[in-house]
Amino acid sequence: MKEIVWERIEKLKESSLVTSTLITTVTFAAGFTMPGGYISGEEANQQQGTAILRNNTAFQAFVVTDTIAMVLSASSVFINILFNTLFWRKGSFDDVKSRYFGICMKLTMAAMAFMIIAFVTGTYAVLSLSFPLAITTCLIGLSFFLIIIFTTRKLIHL
């Protein structure tokens, strides 16, 4: 029975590693593909290459939340790889494995939440001139949290 549980945990760990790696990749790319683009052209002088929306509060929130999501997911990937390497060398320590798997899962879930917030704030920054569309997009994006709360409450009561 215990072996079946650990097999399931190993599968979950693999999917968590893939998820964290994807979040790291996406948030890293989003950090360089700035919403709104960059200042370019000869008239730009010293500001050439800087983000157009750099003074926009929603854009600044995007940059911060995107960075937090990338750091959390990269940390999860690192911890996962580190402990896979250590356990491969030293053998199996079930209690330690499960503790660090739990940490990786929490980091991945937090990264996912910050990635959603980064998406919403980045979208708002770009669409702020079209206020109804910006608000609609934000509400749809933030519905992620309502879905998570609703689903979690249902799972707890099973």
Tab-separated table of N, CA and C in Angstrom:
chain	number	residue	atom	x	y	z
A	1	MET	N	0.823	-1.201	0.000
A	1	MET	CA	0.000	0.000	0.000
A	1	MET	C	0.866	1.264	0.000
A	2	LYS	N	1.914	1.253	0.833
A	2	LYS	CA	2.796	2.407	0.929
A	2	LYS	C	3.499	2.679	-0.400
A	3	GLU	N	3.840	1.600	-1.128
A	3	GLU	CA	4.504	1.755	-2.419
A	3	GLU	C	3.599	2.428	-3.440
A	4	ILE	N	2.303	2.116	-3.391
A	4	ILE	CA	1.342	2.727	-4.312
A	4	ILE	C	1.249	4.221	-4.045
A	5	VAL	N	1.217	4.591	-2.771
A	5	VAL	CA	1.160	6.007	-2.396
A	5	VAL	C	2.393	6.735	-2.918
A	6	TRP	N	3.581	6.143	-2.725
A	6	TRP	CA	4.804	6.795	-3.185
A	6	TRP	C	4.885	6.859	-4.704
A	7	GLU	N	4.311	5.891	-5.398
A	7	GLU	CA	4.258	5.955	-6.861
A	7	GLU	C	3.407	7.135	-7.302
A	8	ARG	N	2.289	7.335	-6.627
A	8	ARG	CA	1.420	8.472	-6.953
A	8	ARG	C	2.117	9.787	-6.650
A	9	ILE	N	2.809	9.844	-5.525
A	9	ILE	CA	3.544	11.060	-5.168
A	9	ILE	C	4.620	11.346	-6.204
A	10	GLU	N	5.316	10.315	-6.673
A	10	GLU	CA	6.343	10.497	-7.707
A	10	GLU	C	5.732	11.076	-8.979
A	11	LYS	N	4.550	10.599	-9.374
A	11	LYS	CA	3.869	11.130	-10.558
A	11	LYS	C	3.459	12.585	-10.336
A	12	LEU	N	2.944	12.872	-9.138
A	12	LEU	CA	2.581	14.249	-8.807
A	12	LEU	C	3.806	15.150	-8.820
A	13	LYS	N	4.906	14.631	-8.305
A	13	LYS	CA	6.145	15.394	-8.270
A	13	LYS	C	6.608	15.723	-9.689
A	14	GLU	N	6.499	14.775	-10.585
A	14	GLU	CA	6.882	15.011	-11.974
A	14	GLU	C	6.010	16.082	-12.616
A	15	SER	N	4.697	15.991	-12.395
A	15	SER	CA	3.809	17.001	-12.986
A	15	SER	C	4.039	18.361	-12.345
A	16	SER	N	4.361	18.385	-11.048
A	16	SER	CA	4.677	19.638	-10.372
A	16	SER	C	5.942	20.256	-10.951
A	17	LEU	N	6.930	19.422	-11.227
A	17	LEU	CA	8.176	19.915	-11.817
A	17	LEU	C	7.931	20.491	-13.204
A	18	VAL	N	7.128	19.817	-14.006
A	18	VAL	CA	6.802	20.315	-15.349
A	18	VAL	C	6.041	21.638	-15.247
A	19	THR	N	5.065	21.692	-14.345
A	19	THR	CA	4.279	22.918	-14.157
A	19	THR	C	5.166	24.073	-13.729
A	20	SER	N	6.016	23.836	-12.740
A	20	SER	CA	6.921	24.885	-12.265
A	20	SER	C	7.860	25.349	-13.369
A	21	THR	N	8.357	24.411	-14.149
A	21	THR	CA	9.259	24.763	-15.250
A	21	THR	C	8.536	25.612	-16.292
A	22	LEU	N	7.303	25.256	-16.603
A	22	LEU	CA	6.525	26.054	-17.564
A	22	LEU	C	6.250	27.454	-17.030
A	23	ILE	N	5.891	27.560	-15.759
A	23	ILE	CA	5.635	28.874	-15.173
A	23	ILE	C	6.913	29.715	-15.201
A	24	THR	N	8.041	29.095	-14.857
A	24	THR	CA	9.319	29.808	-14.905
A	24	THR	C	9.602	30.314	-16.308
A	25	THR	N	9.398	29.474	-17.298
A	25	THR	CA	9.651	29.840	-18.693
A	25	THR	C	8.744	30.973	-19.150
A	26	VAL	N	7.462	30.849	-18.856
A	26	VAL	CA	6.491	31.856	-19.297
A	26	VAL	C	6.721	33.200	-18.608
A	27	THR	N	6.956	33.173	-17.312
A	27	THR	CA	7.152	34.439	-16.591
A	27	THR	C	8.482	35.084	-16.970
A	28	PHE	N	9.494	34.272	-17.246
A	28	PHE	CA	10.768	34.808	-17.714
A	28	PHE	C	10.578	35.511	-19.049
A	29	ALA	N	9.885	34.847	-19.968
A	29	ALA	CA	9.631	35.432	-21.290
A	29	ALA	C	8.788	36.699	-21.184
A	30	ALA	N	7.789	36.679	-20.299
A	30	ALA	CA	6.930	37.858	-20.140
A	30	ALA	C	7.719	39.046	-19.603
A	31	GLY	N	8.748	38.774	-18.818
A	31	GLY	CA	9.578	39.848	-18.277
A	31	GLY	C	10.362	40.584	-19.349
A	32	PHE	N	10.626	39.932	-20.462
A	32	PHE	CA	11.364	40.573	-21.550
A	32	PHE	C	10.471	40.996	-22.708
A	33	THR	N	9.269	40.461	-22.773
A	33	THR	CA	8.302	40.848	-23.793
A	33	THR	C	7.283	41.750	-23.111
A	34	MET	N	7.711	42.910	-22.737
A	34	MET	CA	6.921	43.809	-21.902
A	34	MET	C	5.604	44.207	-22.568
A	35	PRO	N	4.514	44.175	-21.780
A	35	PRO	CA	3.236	44.688	-22.303
A	35	PRO	C	3.408	46.152	-22.700
A	36	GLY	N	2.933	46.495	-23.871
A	36	GLY	CA	3.035	47.867	-24.351
A	36	GLY	C	4.261	48.118	-25.199
A	37	GLY	N	5.261	47.271	-25.093
A	37	GLY	CA	6.466	47.391	-25.912
A	37	GLY	C	7.529	48.298	-25.311
A	38	TYR	N	8.501	48.620	-26.152
A	38	TYR	CA	9.653	49.415	-25.749
A	38	TYR	C	9.730	50.709	-26.547
A	39	ILE	N	10.397	51.697	-25.970
A	39	ILE	CA	10.656	52.941	-26.684
A	39	ILE	C	11.756	52.661	-27.708
A	40	SER	N	11.510	53.079	-28.952
A	40	SER	CA	12.512	52.852	-29.989
A	40	SER	C	12.566	54.060	-30.912
A	41	GLY	N	13.517	54.089	-31.771
A	41	GLY	CA	13.643	55.166	-32.740
A	41	GLY	C	14.712	56.156	-32.341
A	42	GLU	N	15.060	56.997	-33.302
A	42	GLU	CA	16.131	57.967	-33.077
A	42	GLU	C	15.741	59.047	-32.079
A	43	GLU	N	14.451	59.405	-32.019
A	43	GLU	CA	14.004	60.468	-31.119
A	43	GLU	C	14.003	60.028	-29.654
A	44	ALA	N	14.215	58.743	-29.397
A	44	ALA	CA	14.143	58.215	-28.038
A	44	ALA	C	15.343	58.616	-27.184
A	45	ASN	N	16.483	58.918	-27.818
A	45	ASN	CA	17.716	59.271	-27.099
A	45	ASN	C	18.083	58.243	-26.044
A	46	GLN	N	18.249	58.707	-24.796
A	46	GLN	CA	18.713	57.839	-23.715
A	46	GLN	C	17.652	56.860	-23.230
A	47	GLN	N	16.385	57.086	-23.543
A	47	GLN	CA	15.320	56.195	-23.081
A	47	GLN	C	15.061	55.032	-24.026
A	48	GLN	N	15.786	54.966	-25.106
A	48	GLN	CA	15.581	53.897	-26.073
A	48	GLN	C	15.790	52.538	-25.404
A	49	GLY	N	14.833	51.632	-25.626
A	49	GLY	CA	14.906	50.285	-25.051
A	49	GLY	C	14.179	50.136	-23.728
A	50	THR	N	13.714	51.243	-23.139
A	50	THR	CA	12.960	51.134	-21.883
A	50	THR	C	11.481	50.889	-22.183
A	51	ALA	N	10.788	50.342	-21.215
A	51	ALA	CA	9.372	50.017	-21.389
A	51	ALA	C	8.531	51.283	-21.532
A	52	ILE	N	7.625	51.266	-22.479
A	52	ILE	CA	6.752	52.414	-22.726
A	52	ILE	C	5.866	52.684	-21.506
A	53	LEU	N	5.350	51.640	-20.882
A	53	LEU	CA	4.396	51.801	-19.778
A	53	LEU	C	5.069	51.854	-18.398
A	54	ARG	N	6.360	52.130	-18.339
A	54	ARG	CA	7.095	52.031	-17.075
A	54	ARG	C	6.534	52.897	-15.948
A	55	ASN	N	5.826	53.959	-16.248
A	55	ASN	CA	5.255	54.825	-15.218
A	55	ASN	C	3.815	54.460	-14.865
A	56	ASN	N	3.257	53.459	-15.532
A	56	ASN	CA	1.892	53.010	-15.300
A	56	ASN	C	1.863	52.089	-14.074
A	57	THR	N	0.992	52.385	-13.112
A	57	THR	CA	0.925	51.598	-11.875
A	57	THR	C	0.582	50.133	-12.131
A	58	ALA	N	-0.353	49.875	-13.029
A	58	ALA	CA	-0.716	48.492	-13.356
A	58	ALA	C	0.472	47.756	-13.976
A	59	PHE	N	1.236	48.454	-14.804
A	59	PHE	CA	2.419	47.845	-15.404
A	59	PHE	C	3.457	47.518	-14.329
A	60	GLN	N	3.641	48.429	-13.395
A	60	GLN	CA	4.589	48.186	-12.306
A	60	GLN	C	4.155	46.983	-11.465
A	61	ALA	N	2.850	46.859	-11.232
A	61	ALA	CA	2.328	45.682	-10.517
A	61	ALA	C	2.588	44.418	-11.334
A	62	PHE	N	2.445	44.515	-12.655
A	62	PHE	CA	2.752	43.381	-13.526
A	62	PHE	C	4.199	42.935	-13.350
A	63	VAL	N	5.121	43.870	-13.395
A	63	VAL	CA	6.541	43.541	-13.303
A	63	VAL	C	6.852	42.868	-11.964
A	64	VAL	N	6.304	43.410	-10.886
A	64	VAL	CA	6.565	42.847	-9.551
A	64	VAL	C	5.968	41.446	-9.428
A	65	THR	N	4.695	41.276	-9.810
A	65	THR	CA	4.056	39.961	-9.656
A	65	THR	C	4.648	38.929	-10.609
A	66	ASP	N	5.037	39.357	-11.802
A	66	ASP	CA	5.683	38.441	-12.740
A	66	ASP	C	7.017	37.960	-12.167
A	67	THR	N	7.758	38.871	-11.566
A	67	THR	CA	9.042	38.513	-10.964
A	67	THR	C	8.859	37.569	-9.781
A	68	ILE	N	7.862	37.836	-8.949
A	68	ILE	CA	7.579	36.951	-7.816
A	68	ILE	C	7.217	35.554	-8.322
A	69	ALA	N	6.368	35.482	-9.338
A	69	ALA	CA	5.965	34.181	-9.904
A	69	ALA	C	7.178	33.435	-10.441
A	70	MET	N	8.078	34.154	-11.120
A	70	MET	CA	9.258	33.491	-11.671
A	70	MET	C	10.168	32.982	-10.556
A	71	VAL	N	10.384	33.772	-9.530
A	71	VAL	CA	11.261	33.359	-8.430
A	71	VAL	C	10.671	32.156	-7.686
A	72	LEU	N	9.368	32.183	-7.397
A	72	LEU	CA	8.742	31.059	-6.700
A	72	LEU	C	8.811	29.775	-7.525
A	73	SER	N	8.497	29.870	-8.810
A	73	SER	CA	8.512	28.663	-9.636
A	73	SER	C	9.936	28.163	-9.865
A	74	ALA	N	10.885	29.061	-10.057
A	74	ALA	CA	12.282	28.639	-10.221
A	74	ALA	C	12.802	27.999	-8.932
A	75	SER	N	12.378	28.518	-7.789
A	75	SER	CA	12.762	27.914	-6.504
A	75	SER	C	12.211	26.505	-6.388
A	76	SER	N	10.964	26.318	-6.803
A	76	SER	CA	10.358	24.995	-6.775
A	76	SER	C	11.121	24.022	-7.670
A	77	VAL	N	11.482	24.482	-8.866
A	77	VAL	CA	12.253	23.636	-9.783
A	77	VAL	C	13.593	23.277	-9.155
A	78	PHE	N	14.266	24.263	-8.597
A	78	PHE	CA	15.581	24.026	-7.997
A	78	PHE	C	15.503	23.032	-6.842
A	79	ILE	N	14.558	23.252	-5.938
A	79	ILE	CA	14.405	22.351	-4.782
A	79	ILE	C	14.073	20.939	-5.253
A	80	ASN	N	13.184	20.840	-6.230
A	80	ASN	CA	12.805	19.534	-6.763
A	80	ASN	C	14.012	18.801	-7.345
A	81	ILE	N	14.791	19.486	-8.146
A	81	ILE	CA	15.972	18.870	-8.764
A	81	ILE	C	17.023	18.542	-7.708
A	82	LEU	N	17.246	19.462	-6.779
A	82	LEU	CA	18.232	19.243	-5.728
A	82	LEU	C	17.903	18.001	-4.909
A	83	PHE	N	16.666	17.897	-4.463
A	83	PHE	CA	16.313	16.768	-3.608
A	83	PHE	C	16.193	15.462	-4.385
A	84	ASN	N	15.845	15.523	-5.668
A	84	ASN	CA	15.893	14.304	-6.485
A	84	ASN	C	17.330	13.796	-6.569
A	85	THR	N	18.271	14.722	-6.724
A	85	THR	CA	19.682	14.349	-6.793
A	85	THR	C	20.166	13.779	-5.466
A	86	LEU	N	19.823	14.433	-4.367
A	86	LEU	CA	20.262	13.963	-3.049
A	86	LEU	C	19.677	12.600	-2.713
A	87	PHE	N	18.396	12.393	-2.997
A	87	PHE	CA	17.765	11.122	-2.655
A	87	PHE	C	18.252	10.002	-3.562
A	88	TRP	N	18.635	10.358	-4.792
A	88	TRP	CA	19.157	9.343	-5.691
A	88	TRP	C	20.487	8.821	-5.153
A	89	ARG	N	21.292	9.735	-4.580
A	89	ARG	CA	22.589	9.350	-4.035
A	89	ARG	C	22.488	8.633	-2.698
A	90	LYS	N	21.709	9.189	-1.785
A	90	LYS	CA	21.716	8.714	-0.408
A	90	LYS	C	20.614	7.724	-0.077
A	91	GLY	N	19.751	7.451	-1.005
A	91	GLY	CA	18.654	6.534	-0.709
A	91	GLY	C	17.373	7.283	-0.400
A	92	SER	N	16.394	6.584	0.092
A	92	SER	CA	15.059	7.144	0.272
A	92	SER	C	14.823	7.556	1.721
A	93	PHE	N	14.415	8.775	1.921
A	93	PHE	CA	14.006	9.286	3.229
A	93	PHE	C	12.584	9.803	3.073
A	94	ASP	N	11.606	8.932	3.302
A	94	ASP	CA	10.217	9.235	2.981
A	94	ASP	C	9.690	10.505	3.639
A	95	ASP	N	9.964	10.705	4.927
A	95	ASP	CA	9.427	11.884	5.615
A	95	ASP	C	10.026	13.174	5.066
A	96	VAL	N	11.318	13.166	4.784
A	96	VAL	CA	11.976	14.350	4.223
A	96	VAL	C	11.483	14.593	2.799
A	97	LYS	N	11.358	13.523	2.033
A	97	LYS	CA	10.853	13.629	0.661
A	97	LYS	C	9.478	14.280	0.636
A	98	SER	N	8.599	13.791	1.492
A	98	SER	CA	7.237	14.322	1.484
A	98	SER	C	7.212	15.775	1.945
A	99	ARG	N	8.060	16.143	2.890
A	99	ARG	CA	8.115	17.530	3.366
A	99	ARG	C	8.543	18.463	2.235
A	100	TYR	N	9.595	18.099	1.510
A	100	TYR	CA	10.077	18.960	0.436
A	100	TYR	C	9.164	18.927	-0.782
A	101	PHE	N	8.491	17.834	-0.993
A	101	PHE	CA	7.477	17.792	-2.056
A	101	PHE	C	6.372	18.783	-1.721
A	102	GLY	N	5.960	18.820	-0.446
A	102	GLY	CA	4.941	19.777	-0.006
A	102	GLY	C	5.388	21.212	-0.218
A	103	ILE	N	6.647	21.499	0.072
A	103	ILE	CA	7.182	22.851	-0.143
A	103	ILE	C	7.138	23.193	-1.632
A	104	CYS	N	7.564	22.256	-2.473
A	104	CYS	CA	7.545	22.490	-3.925
A	104	CYS	C	6.129	22.748	-4.426
A	105	MET	N	5.173	21.984	-3.929
A	105	MET	CA	3.781	22.175	-4.342
A	105	MET	C	3.269	23.553	-3.930
A	106	LYS	N	3.585	23.970	-2.708
A	106	LYS	CA	3.141	25.290	-2.237
A	106	LYS	C	3.784	26.407	-3.051
A	107	LEU	N	5.071	26.272	-3.347
A	107	LEU	CA	5.748	27.270	-4.169
A	107	LEU	C	5.124	27.339	-5.568
A	108	THR	N	4.814	26.184	-6.143
A	108	THR	CA	4.206	26.137	-7.474
A	108	THR	C	2.817	26.772	-7.467
A	109	MET	N	2.019	26.463	-6.448
A	109	MET	CA	0.670	27.050	-6.382
A	109	MET	C	0.740	28.566	-6.183
A	110	ALA	N	1.654	29.030	-5.338
A	110	ALA	CA	1.809	30.473	-5.146
A	110	ALA	C	2.285	31.132	-6.443
A	111	ALA	N	3.210	30.478	-7.137
A	111	ALA	CA	3.692	31.011	-8.417
A	111	ALA	C	2.550	31.128	-9.422
A	112	MET	N	1.680	30.126	-9.424
A	112	MET	CA	0.538	30.155	-10.335
A	112	MET	C	-0.377	31.337	-10.007
A	113	ALA	N	-0.619	31.572	-8.733
A	113	ALA	CA	-1.466	32.697	-8.326
A	113	ALA	C	-0.837	34.028	-8.755
A	114	PHE	N	0.467	34.182	-8.526
A	114	PHE	CA	1.133	35.425	-8.930
A	114	PHE	C	1.189	35.555	-10.447
A	115	MET	N	1.280	34.454	-11.162
A	115	MET	CA	1.258	34.500	-12.622
A	115	MET	C	-0.090	35.022	-13.114
A	116	ILE	N	-1.181	34.587	-12.475
A	116	ILE	CA	-2.515	35.081	-12.839
A	116	ILE	C	-2.610	36.581	-12.568
A	117	ILE	N	-2.113	37.007	-11.413
A	117	ILE	CA	-2.143	38.439	-11.084
A	117	ILE	C	-1.292	39.232	-12.076
A	118	ALA	N	-0.142	38.686	-12.450
A	118	ALA	CA	0.706	39.353	-13.446
A	118	ALA	C	-0.026	39.474	-14.782
A	119	PHE	N	-0.713	38.420	-15.174
A	119	PHE	CA	-1.476	38.463	-16.418
A	119	PHE	C	-2.546	39.554	-16.357
A	120	VAL	N	-3.278	39.582	-15.257
A	120	VAL	CA	-4.368	40.555	-15.110
A	120	VAL	C	-3.825	41.980	-15.111
A	121	THR	N	-2.763	42.240	-14.346
A	121	THR	CA	-2.222	43.598	-14.276
A	121	THR	C	-1.580	44.015	-15.601
A	122	GLY	N	-0.913	43.076	-16.270
A	122	GLY	CA	-0.330	43.389	-17.577
A	122	GLY	C	-1.391	43.686	-18.614
A	123	THR	N	-2.446	42.890	-18.600
A	123	THR	CA	-3.554	43.112	-19.530
A	123	THR	C	-4.226	44.450	-19.248
A	124	TYR	N	-4.441	44.743	-17.978
A	124	TYR	CA	-5.064	46.020	-17.605
A	124	TYR	C	-4.195	47.193	-18.068
A	125	ALA	N	-2.882	47.087	-17.877
A	125	ALA	CA	-1.974	48.169	-18.276
A	125	ALA	C	-2.081	48.453	-19.770
A	126	VAL	N	-2.177	47.410	-20.567
A	126	VAL	CA	-2.233	47.566	-22.018
A	126	VAL	C	-3.610	48.031	-22.481
A	127	LEU	N	-4.669	47.568	-21.808
A	127	LEU	CA	-6.035	47.882	-22.237
A	127	LEU	C	-6.675	49.038	-21.475
A	128	SER	N	-5.938	49.756	-20.655
A	128	SER	CA	-6.538	50.765	-19.778
A	128	SER	C	-7.269	51.878	-20.535
A	129	LEU	N	-6.920	52.125	-21.788
A	129	LEU	CA	-7.645	53.135	-22.561
A	129	LEU	C	-9.014	52.636	-23.000
A	130	SER	N	-9.187	51.338	-23.019
A	130	SER	CA	-10.482	50.733	-23.310
A	130	SER	C	-11.002	50.154	-21.991
A	131	PHE	N	-11.460	51.038	-21.120
A	131	PHE	CA	-11.789	50.672	-19.750
A	131	PHE	C	-12.760	49.492	-19.629
A	132	PRO	N	-13.874	49.457	-20.361
A	132	PRO	CA	-14.776	48.303	-20.222
A	132	PRO	C	-14.108	46.971	-20.564
A	133	LEU	N	-13.297	46.961	-21.614
A	133	LEU	CA	-12.590	45.737	-21.986
A	133	LEU	C	-11.547	45.365	-20.932
A	134	ALA	N	-10.858	46.364	-20.405
A	134	ALA	CA	-9.845	46.115	-19.370
A	134	ALA	C	-10.478	45.507	-18.123
A	135	ILE	N	-11.591	46.069	-17.679
A	135	ILE	CA	-12.274	45.556	-16.476
A	135	ILE	C	-12.835	44.161	-16.726
A	136	THR	N	-13.428	43.944	-17.894
A	136	THR	CA	-13.972	42.621	-18.221
A	136	THR	C	-12.868	41.569	-18.202
A	137	THR	N	-11.743	41.889	-18.819
A	137	THR	CA	-10.618	40.960	-18.849
A	137	THR	C	-10.089	40.683	-17.444
A	138	CYS	N	-10.004	41.719	-16.628
A	138	CYS	CA	-9.540	41.545	-15.238
A	138	CYS	C	-10.496	40.644	-14.454
A	139	LEU	N	-11.776	40.874	-14.591
A	139	LEU	CA	-12.750	40.052	-13.869
A	139	LEU	C	-12.684	38.591	-14.306
A	140	ILE	N	-12.541	38.373	-15.597
A	140	ILE	CA	-12.426	36.998	-16.088
A	140	ILE	C	-11.138	36.359	-15.551
A	141	GLY	N	-10.034	37.086	-15.605
A	141	GLY	CA	-8.763	36.563	-15.104
A	141	GLY	C	-8.795	36.275	-13.612
A	142	LEU	N	-9.396	37.180	-12.848
A	142	LEU	CA	-9.459	36.997	-11.393
A	142	LEU	C	-10.472	35.935	-10.976
A	143	SER	N	-11.325	35.504	-11.910
A	143	SER	CA	-12.263	34.425	-11.592
A	143	SER	C	-11.512	33.142	-11.251
A	144	PHE	N	-10.249	33.063	-11.641
A	144	PHE	CA	-9.385	31.938	-11.264
A	144	PHE	C	-9.464	31.692	-9.761
A	145	PHE	N	-9.390	32.769	-8.981
A	145	PHE	CA	-9.398	32.632	-7.525
A	145	PHE	C	-10.750	32.154	-7.005
A	146	LEU	N	-11.833	32.600	-7.618
A	146	LEU	CA	-13.160	32.105	-7.229
A	146	LEU	C	-13.303	30.618	-7.548
A	147	ILE	N	-12.788	30.221	-8.690
A	147	ILE	CA	-12.842	28.807	-9.073
A	147	ILE	C	-12.044	27.972	-8.080
A	148	ILE	N	-10.868	28.444	-7.711
A	148	ILE	CA	-10.022	27.729	-6.753
A	148	ILE	C	-10.716	27.631	-5.400
A	149	ILE	N	-11.284	28.726	-4.921
A	149	ILE	CA	-11.970	28.713	-3.623
A	149	ILE	C	-13.162	27.758	-3.660
A	150	PHE	N	-13.962	27.854	-4.705
A	150	PHE	CA	-15.146	26.995	-4.830
A	150	PHE	C	-14.743	25.528	-4.905
A	151	THR	N	-13.772	25.220	-5.746
A	151	THR	CA	-13.324	23.836	-5.917
A	151	THR	C	-12.720	23.292	-4.627
A	152	THR	N	-11.900	24.083	-3.971
A	152	THR	CA	-11.258	23.651	-2.733
A	152	THR	C	-12.303	23.380	-1.657
A	153	ARG	N	-13.281	24.242	-1.529
A	153	ARG	CA	-14.344	24.040	-0.533
A	153	ARG	C	-15.114	22.762	-0.821
A	154	LYS	N	-15.369	22.506	-2.122
A	154	LYS	CA	-16.091	21.275	-2.487
A	154	LYS	C	-15.259	20.039	-2.168
A	155	LEU	N	-13.951	20.105	-2.456
A	155	LEU	CA	-13.083	18.956	-2.163
A	155	LEU	C	-12.966	18.688	-0.676
A	156	ILE	N	-12.927	19.733	0.123
A	156	ILE	CA	-12.809	19.577	1.576
A	156	ILE	C	-14.039	18.883	2.138
A	157	HIS	N	-15.208	19.170	1.568
A	157	HIS	CA	-16.458	18.619	2.080
A	157	HIS	C	-16.810	17.254	1.506
A	158	LEU	N	-15.898	16.664	0.711
A	158	LEU	CA	-16.157	15.326	0.162
A	158	LEU	C	-16.035	14.255	1.226
